[in-house]
């Protein structure tokens, strides 16, 4: 359950970061003509962030899916089929109600139509060229996610017509709906995480291109004057919300191949964090992060002579911990909207129960009425933890930043170990306590972050 919640929370913060694309005239004059504020960079910065995240998660997508199968294997709720359209319906509904947006209905519709054509062409061209199998095995058109592309295109449409024009709350609502659609595609086992990340990038990019074409056709016709114009210098207090995604590498001997025959492979790290800056360099904030390591147990052997008889192999479920930390955050502004960021924070970490599973042969699958059997069970207890991190960040819009980050996590956990002793008449597994073992869960995480500045 906690994996589902962390994905939901990360998605909601991702929507807040994505909504931060802003027009060029909201940047300080000195930076308007620079490379980072050129039109190609402005329209592609966020999509490229999503494409990079898709590439980073491609090799880990099966591991991410294991969490879905582990916690919500029977989830079947197709709200995503309808929610994807909500932001666009909102735009036309607001216009019908007399709430004016950035453009007239005619011009907004033309921009939307161009965006939809571009999005559909890109998605289908890639789908039927890449031919990636869906996680449920139903077809070979998984990559990228069309639902996600459509939902983020619609959210960007709402963002441009009302979020930039009237209130960022419209943007937050639209991107939250889009993120919920993307999460629904994974929870319904229709897409891999890399599919929805690429789909989000395509949806946002398609809207940007659709608006460029409409701008060339209409010029100033059908465009309404800006309601507000509020440029901000780089030296303001950089309070923020941020979502990040990257790799995790174990540094503790307890988790590395030097320990014994069971050790952690390269994993992934997801996190959301935010801070309120009371000074341009110092703030107070917190993070909610999650790290998971696939476990290599190829060299593990069991003393029980019955195991080779009933099973064809075994595997260990990934070890994952969630972190809730708070403390000081730091930011040092550099020329041309660059920042160096840092943090030293502490709190607690806790993890999910996991099993070493026996893969039963066909004869014993009939006996146990299951393809697998949990043989050993582990559970990390809650423990004190701390983390420290550094980042290099570039502000590419009034409210948007891109970051390359590296963080170190430190925690020592008591792992309780139990072994399967019986199966009762109701088919419930009964475990016997084996003991407790101390495990250091120290690791490095590095990757990319999207920042929404709260000026």
Tab-separated table of C-alpha atoms in Angstrom:
chain	number	residue	atom	x	y	z
A	1	UNK	CA	0.000	0.000	0.000
A	2	UNK	CA	2.799	2.464	0.801
A	3	UNK	CA	4.229	2.047	-2.722
A	4	UNK	CA	0.898	3.062	-4.172
A	5	UNK	CA	0.729	6.110	-1.897
A	6	UNK	CA	4.250	7.190	-2.768
A	7	UNK	CA	3.502	6.960	-6.471
A	8	UNK	CA	0.332	8.981	-5.978
A	9	UNK	CA	2.116	11.667	-3.966
A	10	UNK	CA	4.980	11.824	-6.432
A	11	UNK	CA	2.553	12.144	-9.282
A	12	UNK	CA	0.679	15.012	-7.659
A	13	UNK	CA	3.892	16.936	-7.081
A	14	UNK	CA	4.989	16.154	-10.617
A	15	UNK	CA	1.832	17.842	-11.834
A	16	UNK	CA	2.683	20.938	-9.802
A	17	UNK	CA	6.136	21.059	-11.383
A	18	UNK	CA	4.845	20.490	-14.897
A	19	UNK	CA	2.381	23.357	-14.655
A	20	UNK	CA	5.209	25.799	-14.191
A	21	UNK	CA	5.829	26.447	-17.906
A	22	UNK	CA	5.478	30.190	-18.334
A	23	UNK	CA	5.689	32.675	-21.196
A	24	UNK	CA	8.989	34.370	-21.900
A	25	UNK	CA	7.859	37.794	-20.773
A	26	UNK	CA	7.618	36.628	-17.158
A	27	UNK	CA	11.410	36.252	-16.943
A	28	UNK	CA	13.775	39.065	-15.986
A	29	UNK	CA	14.761	41.196	-18.965
A	30	UNK	CA	18.432	40.287	-18.703
A	31	UNK	CA	17.690	36.622	-19.282
A	32	UNK	CA	15.004	36.906	-21.969
A	33	UNK	CA	17.333	36.597	-24.934
A	34	UNK	CA	19.615	33.906	-23.527
A	35	UNK	CA	19.838	30.305	-24.705
A	36	UNK	CA	17.750	28.972	-21.815
A	37	UNK	CA	14.884	31.293	-22.700
A	38	UNK	CA	14.955	30.629	-26.440
A	39	UNK	CA	11.718	29.206	-27.809
A	40	UNK	CA	13.101	25.697	-28.542
A	41	UNK	CA	14.385	25.381	-24.973
A	42	UNK	CA	11.230	26.791	-23.377
A	43	UNK	CA	8.870	24.440	-25.212
A	44	UNK	CA	11.065	21.340	-24.876
A	45	UNK	CA	12.496	21.623	-21.338
A	46	UNK	CA	9.685	19.829	-19.503
A	47	UNK	CA	9.021	17.237	-22.259
A	48	UNK	CA	12.729	16.413	-22.370
A	49	UNK	CA	12.639	15.940	-18.607
A	50	UNK	CA	9.861	13.381	-19.020
A	51	UNK	CA	11.662	11.655	-21.903
A	52	UNK	CA	14.831	11.433	-19.806
A	53	UNK	CA	12.816	9.963	-16.916
A	54	UNK	CA	11.293	7.442	-19.329
A	55	UNK	CA	14.749	6.384	-20.485
A	56	UNK	CA	16.034	6.180	-16.906
A	57	UNK	CA	13.177	3.914	-15.838
A	58	UNK	CA	13.176	1.671	-18.925
A	59	UNK	CA	15.502	-0.917	-17.406
A	60	UNK	CA	13.667	-0.799	-14.057
A	61	UNK	CA	10.095	-0.905	-15.352
A	62	UNK	CA	9.618	-4.572	-14.511
A	63	UNK	CA	10.793	-3.947	-10.943
A	64	UNK	CA	8.365	-1.020	-10.580
A	65	UNK	CA	5.549	-3.215	-11.887
A	66	UNK	CA	6.324	-5.832	-9.239
A	67	UNK	CA	5.123	-3.364	-6.622
A	68	UNK	CA	1.809	-3.038	-8.422
A	69	UNK	CA	1.455	-6.823	-8.576
A	70	UNK	CA	2.559	-7.161	-4.971
A	71	UNK	CA	0.122	-4.669	-3.420
A	72	UNK	CA	-2.809	-4.246	-5.845
A	73	UNK	CA	-2.717	-7.265	-8.232
A	74	UNK	CA	-6.486	-7.260	-8.856
A	75	UNK	CA	-6.976	-3.483	-9.337
A	76	UNK	CA	-9.505	-2.896	-12.139
A	77	UNK	CA	-11.079	0.572	-12.154
A	78	UNK	CA	-11.185	2.305	-15.516
A	79	UNK	CA	-11.677	5.885	-14.353
A	80	UNK	CA	-8.674	6.792	-16.512
A	81	UNK	CA	-10.723	6.216	-19.673
A	82	UNK	CA	-12.841	9.256	-18.774
A	83	UNK	CA	-10.630	11.407	-16.567
A	84	UNK	CA	-8.219	12.048	-19.448
A	85	UNK	CA	-10.763	14.385	-21.065
A	86	UNK	CA	-11.676	16.424	-17.976
A	87	UNK	CA	-9.213	19.346	-18.439
A	88	UNK	CA	-10.340	19.983	-22.027
A	89	UNK	CA	-14.005	19.735	-21.035
A	90	UNK	CA	-13.249	22.284	-18.316
A	91	UNK	CA	-11.876	24.786	-20.857
A	92	UNK	CA	-14.947	24.670	-23.050
A	93	UNK	CA	-17.249	24.548	-20.025
A	94	UNK	CA	-15.692	27.708	-18.553
A	95	UNK	CA	-16.036	29.478	-21.887
A	96	UNK	CA	-19.680	28.436	-22.110
A	97	UNK	CA	-20.221	29.789	-18.588
A	98	UNK	CA	-18.803	33.172	-19.603
A	99	UNK	CA	-15.417	32.828	-17.849
A	100	UNK	CA	-12.973	34.210	-20.384
A	101	UNK	CA	-9.680	32.494	-21.022
A	102	UNK	CA	-6.523	33.595	-22.779
A	103	UNK	CA	-8.096	33.238	-26.246
A	104	UNK	CA	-11.508	33.307	-27.871
A	105	UNK	CA	-13.280	29.964	-28.212
A	106	UNK	CA	-12.512	29.803	-31.941
A	107	UNK	CA	-8.797	30.357	-31.526
A	108	UNK	CA	-8.602	28.035	-28.500
A	109	UNK	CA	-10.344	25.296	-30.495
A	110	UNK	CA	-7.934	25.654	-33.422
A	111	UNK	CA	-4.933	25.450	-31.052
A	112	UNK	CA	-6.470	22.371	-29.454
A	113	UNK	CA	-7.166	20.730	-32.812
A	114	UNK	CA	-3.564	21.181	-34.003
A	115	UNK	CA	-2.319	19.820	-30.669
A	116	UNK	CA	-4.547	16.743	-30.912
A	117	UNK	CA	-3.438	15.963	-34.477
A	118	UNK	CA	0.239	16.247	-33.528
A	119	UNK	CA	-0.242	14.152	-30.380
A	120	UNK	CA	-2.158	11.417	-32.212
A	121	UNK	CA	0.399	11.256	-35.021
A	122	UNK	CA	3.367	11.021	-32.641
A	123	UNK	CA	1.801	8.452	-30.342
A	124	UNK	CA	0.604	6.126	-33.074
A	125	UNK	CA	3.773	6.417	-35.150
A	126	UNK	CA	5.853	5.359	-32.154
A	127	UNK	CA	3.391	2.740	-30.889
A	128	UNK	CA	3.303	0.770	-34.117
A	129	UNK	CA	7.009	1.146	-34.766
A	130	UNK	CA	8.299	0.252	-31.306
A	131	UNK	CA	5.735	-2.569	-30.800
A	132	UNK	CA	6.360	-2.875	-27.060
A	133	UNK	CA	4.250	-5.514	-25.316
A	134	UNK	CA	1.820	-4.297	-22.672
A	135	UNK	CA	2.433	-5.516	-19.114
A	136	UNK	CA	-0.816	-7.503	-19.229
A	137	UNK	CA	0.294	-9.160	-22.496
A	138	UNK	CA	-2.853	-8.090	-24.364
A	139	UNK	CA	-1.124	-6.346	-27.309
A	140	UNK	CA	2.146	-4.915	-28.610
A	141	UNK	CA	1.352	-1.190	-28.569
A	142	UNK	CA	2.275	-0.227	-25.021
A	143	UNK	CA	4.863	2.502	-25.657
A	144	UNK	CA	4.027	5.363	-25.291
A	145	UNK	CA	0.776	5.661	-23.354
A	146	UNK	CA	-1.892	7.300	-25.507
A	147	UNK	CA	-4.196	7.945	-22.550
A	148	UNK	CA	-1.396	9.740	-20.715
A	149	UNK	CA	-0.386	11.749	-23.781
A	150	UNK	CA	-4.003	12.817	-24.287
A	151	UNK	CA	-4.488	13.702	-20.625
A	152	UNK	CA	-1.330	15.837	-20.447
A	153	UNK	CA	-2.191	17.500	-23.751
A	154	UNK	CA	-5.587	18.405	-22.284
A	155	UNK	CA	-4.005	19.571	-19.023
A	156	UNK	CA	-1.555	21.783	-20.931
A	157	UNK	CA	-4.509	23.185	-22.889
A	158	UNK	CA	-6.215	24.156	-19.613
A	159	UNK	CA	-2.907	25.508	-18.300
A	160	UNK	CA	-2.402	27.780	-21.300
A	161	UNK	CA	-5.976	29.034	-21.497
A	162	UNK	CA	-6.663	29.554	-17.781
A	163	UNK	CA	-3.657	28.630	-15.627
A	164	UNK	CA	-1.347	31.203	-17.215
A	165	UNK	CA	-4.172	33.687	-17.736
A	166	UNK	CA	-6.237	33.591	-14.539
A	167	UNK	CA	-4.842	31.393	-11.768
A	168	UNK	CA	-2.258	28.594	-11.400
A	169	UNK	CA	-4.937	26.628	-9.529
A	170	UNK	CA	-6.393	25.704	-12.925
A	171	UNK	CA	-3.009	24.285	-13.907
A	172	UNK	CA	-2.692	22.328	-10.674
A	173	UNK	CA	-6.158	20.846	-11.157
A	174	UNK	CA	-5.503	19.927	-14.775
A	175	UNK	CA	-2.145	18.311	-14.188
A	176	UNK	CA	-3.460	16.488	-11.124
A	177	UNK	CA	-6.165	14.921	-13.319
A	178	UNK	CA	-3.531	14.049	-15.924
A	179	UNK	CA	-1.269	12.482	-13.312
A	180	UNK	CA	-4.161	10.467	-11.883
A	181	UNK	CA	-4.817	9.191	-15.418
A	182	UNK	CA	-1.165	8.160	-15.798
A	183	UNK	CA	-1.192	6.359	-12.455
A	184	UNK	CA	-4.438	4.643	-13.412
A	185	UNK	CA	-2.815	3.220	-16.542
A	186	UNK	CA	-0.169	1.573	-14.365
A	187	UNK	CA	-2.546	0.432	-11.641
A	188	UNK	CA	-4.791	-1.173	-14.272
A	189	UNK	CA	-1.720	-3.015	-15.601
A	190	UNK	CA	-2.050	-1.435	-19.050
A	191	UNK	CA	1.271	0.404	-19.164
A	192	UNK	CA	4.816	0.406	-17.841
A	193	UNK	CA	6.103	3.439	-15.953
A	194	UNK	CA	8.330	4.364	-18.920
A	195	UNK	CA	5.235	4.417	-21.176
A	196	UNK	CA	3.369	7.005	-19.099
A	197	UNK	CA	6.415	9.223	-18.621
A	198	UNK	CA	6.997	9.349	-22.375
A	199	UNK	CA	3.276	9.917	-22.940
A	200	UNK	CA	3.293	12.895	-20.570
A	201	UNK	CA	6.189	14.462	-22.470
A	202	UNK	CA	4.482	13.923	-25.832
A	203	UNK	CA	1.234	15.445	-24.559
A	204	UNK	CA	2.913	18.632	-23.295
A	205	UNK	CA	5.120	18.966	-26.383
A	206	UNK	CA	2.120	18.507	-28.712
A	207	UNK	CA	0.280	21.370	-27.022
A	208	UNK	CA	3.312	23.642	-27.318
A	209	UNK	CA	3.616	22.872	-31.031
A	210	UNK	CA	-0.124	23.256	-31.590
A	211	UNK	CA	-0.055	26.711	-30.041
A	212	UNK	CA	2.968	27.741	-32.121
A	213	UNK	CA	1.080	26.865	-35.313
A	214	UNK	CA	-2.060	28.687	-34.160
A	215	UNK	CA	0.016	31.737	-33.185
A	216	UNK	CA	1.470	31.879	-36.690
A	217	UNK	CA	-1.997	31.696	-38.246
A	218	UNK	CA	-3.842	34.089	-35.950
A	219	UNK	CA	-1.062	36.480	-34.843
A	220	UNK	CA	-2.790	38.727	-32.264
A	221	UNK	CA	-6.300	37.979	-33.478
A	222	UNK	CA	-8.418	36.272	-30.837
A	223	UNK	CA	-5.866	36.816	-28.053
A	224	UNK	CA	-6.890	38.723	-24.938
A	225	UNK	CA	-4.537	41.048	-22.978
A	226	UNK	CA	-2.681	39.557	-20.012
A	227	UNK	CA	-4.489	40.025	-16.703
A	228	UNK	CA	-1.227	40.249	-14.771
A	229	UNK	CA	2.475	40.422	-15.458
A	230	UNK	CA	4.825	39.698	-12.603
A	231	UNK	CA	8.511	39.134	-13.469
A	232	UNK	CA	10.697	38.008	-10.582
A	233	UNK	CA	14.465	38.278	-10.162
A	234	UNK	CA	16.568	35.219	-9.437
A	235	UNK	CA	17.534	36.442	-5.961
A	236	UNK	CA	14.042	36.056	-4.456
A	237	UNK	CA	13.519	33.481	-1.707
A	238	UNK	CA	13.343	30.187	-3.664
A	239	UNK	CA	10.612	28.266	-1.804
A	240	UNK	CA	9.732	25.204	-3.860
A	241	UNK	CA	8.063	21.844	-4.408
A	242	UNK	CA	10.017	19.175	-6.262
A	243	UNK	CA	9.690	15.654	-7.577
A	244	UNK	CA	12.731	13.550	-8.407
A	245	UNK	CA	13.534	10.173	-9.872
A	246	UNK	CA	16.801	8.318	-10.229
A	247	UNK	CA	18.980	5.332	-9.467
A	248	UNK	CA	20.078	3.974	-6.086
A	249	UNK	CA	23.390	2.233	-5.377
A	250	UNK	CA	24.032	0.418	-2.095
A	251	UNK	CA	27.150	1.507	-0.181
A	252	UNK	CA	26.733	-0.539	2.996
A	253	UNK	CA	28.596	-3.850	3.090
A	254	UNK	CA	25.384	-5.453	4.375
A	255	UNK	CA	23.770	-4.872	0.960
A	256	UNK	CA	26.708	-5.366	-1.423
A	257	UNK	CA	28.060	-8.575	-3.025
A	258	UNK	CA	30.879	-8.629	-0.460
A	259	UNK	CA	28.388	-9.437	2.309
A	260	UNK	CA	27.170	-12.930	1.409
A	261	UNK	CA	25.135	-14.731	-1.229
A	262	UNK	CA	22.152	-12.356	-1.002
A	263	UNK	CA	22.717	-8.731	-1.973
A	264	UNK	CA	21.130	-5.657	-3.557
A	265	UNK	CA	21.427	-4.785	-7.240
A	266	UNK	CA	21.117	-1.234	-8.583
A	267	UNK	CA	17.690	0.070	-7.566
A	268	UNK	CA	15.570	3.149	-8.030
A	269	UNK	CA	14.777	6.191	-5.910
A	270	UNK	CA	11.608	8.315	-6.019
A	271	UNK	CA	11.041	11.372	-3.904
A	272	UNK	CA	9.093	14.550	-3.356
A	273	UNK	CA	10.355	17.421	-1.252
A	274	UNK	CA	9.597	21.014	-0.527
A	275	UNK	CA	10.927	23.898	1.545
A	276	UNK	CA	9.916	27.353	2.671
A	277	UNK	CA	12.810	29.812	2.431
A	278	UNK	CA	12.776	32.590	5.017
A	279	UNK	CA	16.101	33.813	3.555
A	280	UNK	CA	17.343	33.700	-0.020
A	281	UNK	CA	19.910	31.033	1.015
A	282	UNK	CA	18.263	29.107	3.887
A	283	UNK	CA	14.921	27.383	4.300
A	284	UNK	CA	13.103	24.718	6.308
A	285	UNK	CA	11.437	21.800	4.635
A	286	UNK	CA	11.029	18.070	4.323
A	287	UNK	CA	11.104	15.113	1.976
A	288	UNK	CA	9.129	11.941	1.422
A	289	UNK	CA	11.314	9.460	-0.430
A	290	UNK	CA	11.216	5.827	-1.408
A	291	UNK	CA	14.092	3.541	-2.388
A	292	UNK	CA	13.801	-0.015	-3.647
A	293	UNK	CA	16.522	-2.549	-4.378
A	294	UNK	CA	16.049	-5.712	-6.461
A	295	UNK	CA	17.726	-8.586	-4.647
A	296	UNK	CA	20.201	-11.010	-6.221
A	297	UNK	CA	19.806	-14.384	-4.501
A	298	UNK	CA	21.126	-16.671	-7.236
A	299	UNK	CA	23.756	-18.161	-4.923
A	300	UNK	CA	21.465	-18.686	-1.940
A	301	UNK	CA	21.005	-22.325	-0.915
A	302	UNK	CA	18.654	-23.910	1.630
A	303	UNK	CA	19.349	-26.638	4.185
A	304	UNK	CA	15.861	-28.137	3.831
A	305	UNK	CA	16.185	-31.227	1.544
A	306	UNK	CA	12.501	-30.961	0.524
A	307	UNK	CA	12.929	-27.623	-1.242
A	308	UNK	CA	14.637	-29.018	-4.397
A	309	UNK	CA	11.867	-31.614	-4.569
A	310	UNK	CA	8.905	-29.224	-4.581
A	311	UNK	CA	10.404	-26.179	-6.337
A	312	UNK	CA	12.183	-25.297	-9.557
A	313	UNK	CA	13.770	-22.141	-8.201
A	314	UNK	CA	13.315	-19.148	-5.933
A	315	UNK	CA	13.494	-15.360	-5.853
A	316	UNK	CA	13.509	-12.613	-3.218
A	317	UNK	CA	11.037	-9.766	-3.397
A	318	UNK	CA	12.650	-6.304	-3.610
A	319	UNK	CA	13.644	-4.579	-0.397
A	320	UNK	CA	12.166	-1.113	-0.122
A	321	UNK	CA	12.175	1.643	2.465
A	322	UNK	CA	10.281	4.911	2.714
A	323	UNK	CA	11.774	7.984	4.356
A	324	UNK	CA	10.130	10.955	6.049
A	325	UNK	CA	12.721	13.645	6.804
A	326	UNK	CA	12.765	17.319	7.778
A	327	UNK	CA	15.437	19.940	8.331
A	328	UNK	CA	17.381	22.794	6.716
A	329	UNK	CA	17.607	23.327	2.952
A	330	UNK	CA	20.125	25.581	1.236
A	331	UNK	CA	20.291	27.438	-2.069
A	332	UNK	CA	23.103	29.499	-3.561
A	333	UNK	CA	22.093	31.546	-6.638
A	334	UNK	CA	24.633	31.771	-9.443
A	335	UNK	CA	24.644	33.953	-12.587
A	336	UNK	CA	22.162	33.267	-15.400
A	337	UNK	CA	19.535	31.568	-13.218
A	338	UNK	CA	21.710	28.684	-12.009
A	339	UNK	CA	21.604	27.453	-8.404
A	340	UNK	CA	23.564	25.117	-6.171
A	341	UNK	CA	21.210	23.423	-3.719
A	342	UNK	CA	21.784	21.387	-0.586
A	343	UNK	CA	20.097	19.790	2.413
A	344	UNK	CA	20.907	17.951	5.635
A	345	UNK	CA	17.740	16.416	7.042
A	346	UNK	CA	16.695	13.648	9.423
A	347	UNK	CA	13.652	11.684	10.529
A	348	UNK	CA	12.514	8.081	10.312
A	349	UNK	CA	12.425	5.269	7.788
A	350	UNK	CA	10.299	2.162	7.593
A	351	UNK	CA	9.838	-0.632	5.116
A	352	UNK	CA	7.468	-3.204	3.710
A	353	UNK	CA	7.283	-6.878	4.463
A	354	UNK	CA	8.852	-9.122	1.820
A	355	UNK	CA	9.242	-12.817	1.089
A	356	UNK	CA	11.684	-15.276	-0.380
A	357	UNK	CA	9.394	-17.131	-2.766
A	358	UNK	CA	9.676	-20.736	-3.911
A	359	UNK	CA	8.610	-21.352	-7.509
A	360	UNK	CA	6.721	-24.627	-7.323
A	361	UNK	CA	6.923	-27.363	-9.925
A	362	UNK	CA	3.693	-28.429	-11.644
A	363	UNK	CA	2.950	-31.321	-9.291
A	364	UNK	CA	3.155	-29.182	-6.162
A	365	UNK	CA	1.316	-26.275	-7.748
A	366	UNK	CA	-1.709	-28.590	-7.688
A	367	UNK	CA	-1.002	-29.633	-4.110
A	368	UNK	CA	-0.670	-26.067	-2.774
A	369	UNK	CA	-3.119	-24.582	-5.309
A	370	UNK	CA	-0.638	-21.784	-6.073
A	371	UNK	CA	2.321	-21.309	-8.433
A	372	UNK	CA	4.537	-19.935	-5.635
A	373	UNK	CA	5.043	-20.396	-1.927
A	374	UNK	CA	6.464	-17.843	0.581
A	375	UNK	CA	9.235	-19.725	2.390
A	376	UNK	CA	11.014	-16.993	4.372
A	377	UNK	CA	9.585	-13.614	5.389
A	378	UNK	CA	11.423	-10.432	6.379
A	379	UNK	CA	10.196	-7.141	7.818
A	380	UNK	CA	12.394	-4.064	8.502
A	381	UNK	CA	11.464	-2.231	11.701
A	382	UNK	CA	11.124	1.554	11.857
A	383	UNK	CA	14.439	3.317	12.562
A	384	UNK	CA	16.094	6.720	12.770
A	385	UNK	CA	17.486	7.894	9.428
A	386	UNK	CA	19.076	10.910	7.850
A	387	UNK	CA	19.997	12.101	4.401
A	388	UNK	CA	22.155	14.765	2.793
A	389	UNK	CA	22.094	15.975	-0.768
A	390	UNK	CA	23.520	18.354	-3.340
A	391	UNK	CA	22.068	19.529	-6.614
A	392	UNK	CA	22.823	21.697	-9.631
A	393	UNK	CA	19.664	23.463	-10.744
A	394	UNK	CA	18.699	25.644	-13.709
A	395	UNK	CA	15.623	27.880	-13.659
A	396	UNK	CA	14.139	27.659	-17.174
A	397	UNK	CA	10.856	29.486	-16.505
A	398	UNK	CA	9.278	31.789	-13.985
A	399	UNK	CA	8.282	28.847	-11.799
A	400	UNK	CA	10.175	25.918	-13.333
A	401	UNK	CA	13.587	24.456	-12.572
A	402	UNK	CA	15.479	21.358	-13.704
A	403	UNK	CA	17.943	19.701	-11.359
A	404	UNK	CA	20.631	17.032	-11.366
A	405	UNK	CA	20.864	15.664	-7.831
A	406	UNK	CA	22.865	13.292	-5.654
A	407	UNK	CA	21.747	12.213	-2.174
A	408	UNK	CA	23.079	9.953	0.557
A	409	UNK	CA	20.699	7.996	2.832
A	410	UNK	CA	21.768	6.402	6.136
A	411	UNK	CA	19.691	4.065	8.313
A	412	UNK	CA	20.193	0.872	10.360
A	413	UNK	CA	17.219	-1.481	10.627
A	414	UNK	CA	16.359	-4.543	12.674
A	415	UNK	CA	15.000	-7.092	10.203
A	416	UNK	CA	12.700	-9.703	11.737
A	417	UNK	CA	12.990	-13.074	9.985
A	418	UNK	CA	10.267	-15.749	9.948
A	419	UNK	CA	10.049	-19.146	8.253
A	420	UNK	CA	6.974	-20.951	6.927
A	421	UNK	CA	5.951	-23.649	9.376
A	422	UNK	CA	2.418	-24.632	8.335
A	423	UNK	CA	-0.628	-23.872	6.196
A	424	UNK	CA	-3.881	-23.979	8.150
A	425	UNK	CA	-7.209	-25.381	6.974
A	426	UNK	CA	-8.219	-21.984	5.559
A	427	UNK	CA	-5.109	-21.823	3.403
A	428	UNK	CA	-3.450	-19.174	5.582
A	429	UNK	CA	0.331	-19.318	5.909
A	430	UNK	CA	1.658	-19.767	9.441
A	431	UNK	CA	5.184	-18.508	10.140
A	432	UNK	CA	7.626	-19.269	12.941
A	433	UNK	CA	9.994	-16.584	14.204
A	434	UNK	CA	13.637	-17.245	13.331
A	435	UNK	CA	15.323	-14.189	14.797
A	436	UNK	CA	16.340	-10.602	14.186
A	437	UNK	CA	19.252	-9.267	12.182
A	438	UNK	CA	20.672	-5.730	12.001
A	439	UNK	CA	21.054	-4.437	8.437
A	440	UNK	CA	22.664	-1.166	7.386
A	441	UNK	CA	20.650	0.321	4.533
A	442	UNK	CA	23.093	3.052	3.452
A	443	UNK	CA	22.983	4.064	-0.205
A	444	UNK	CA	23.548	6.795	-2.769
A	445	UNK	CA	20.793	8.084	-5.055
A	446	UNK	CA	21.314	10.226	-8.134
A	447	UNK	CA	19.084	11.387	-10.949
A	448	UNK	CA	16.873	14.198	-12.237
A	449	UNK	CA	14.416	16.508	-10.503
A	450	UNK	CA	11.645	18.878	-11.631
A	451	UNK	CA	11.159	21.921	-9.404
A	452	UNK	CA	8.112	24.164	-9.045
A	453	UNK	CA	9.204	27.481	-7.489
A	454	UNK	CA	6.637	29.087	-5.188
A	455	UNK	CA	7.556	32.758	-5.561
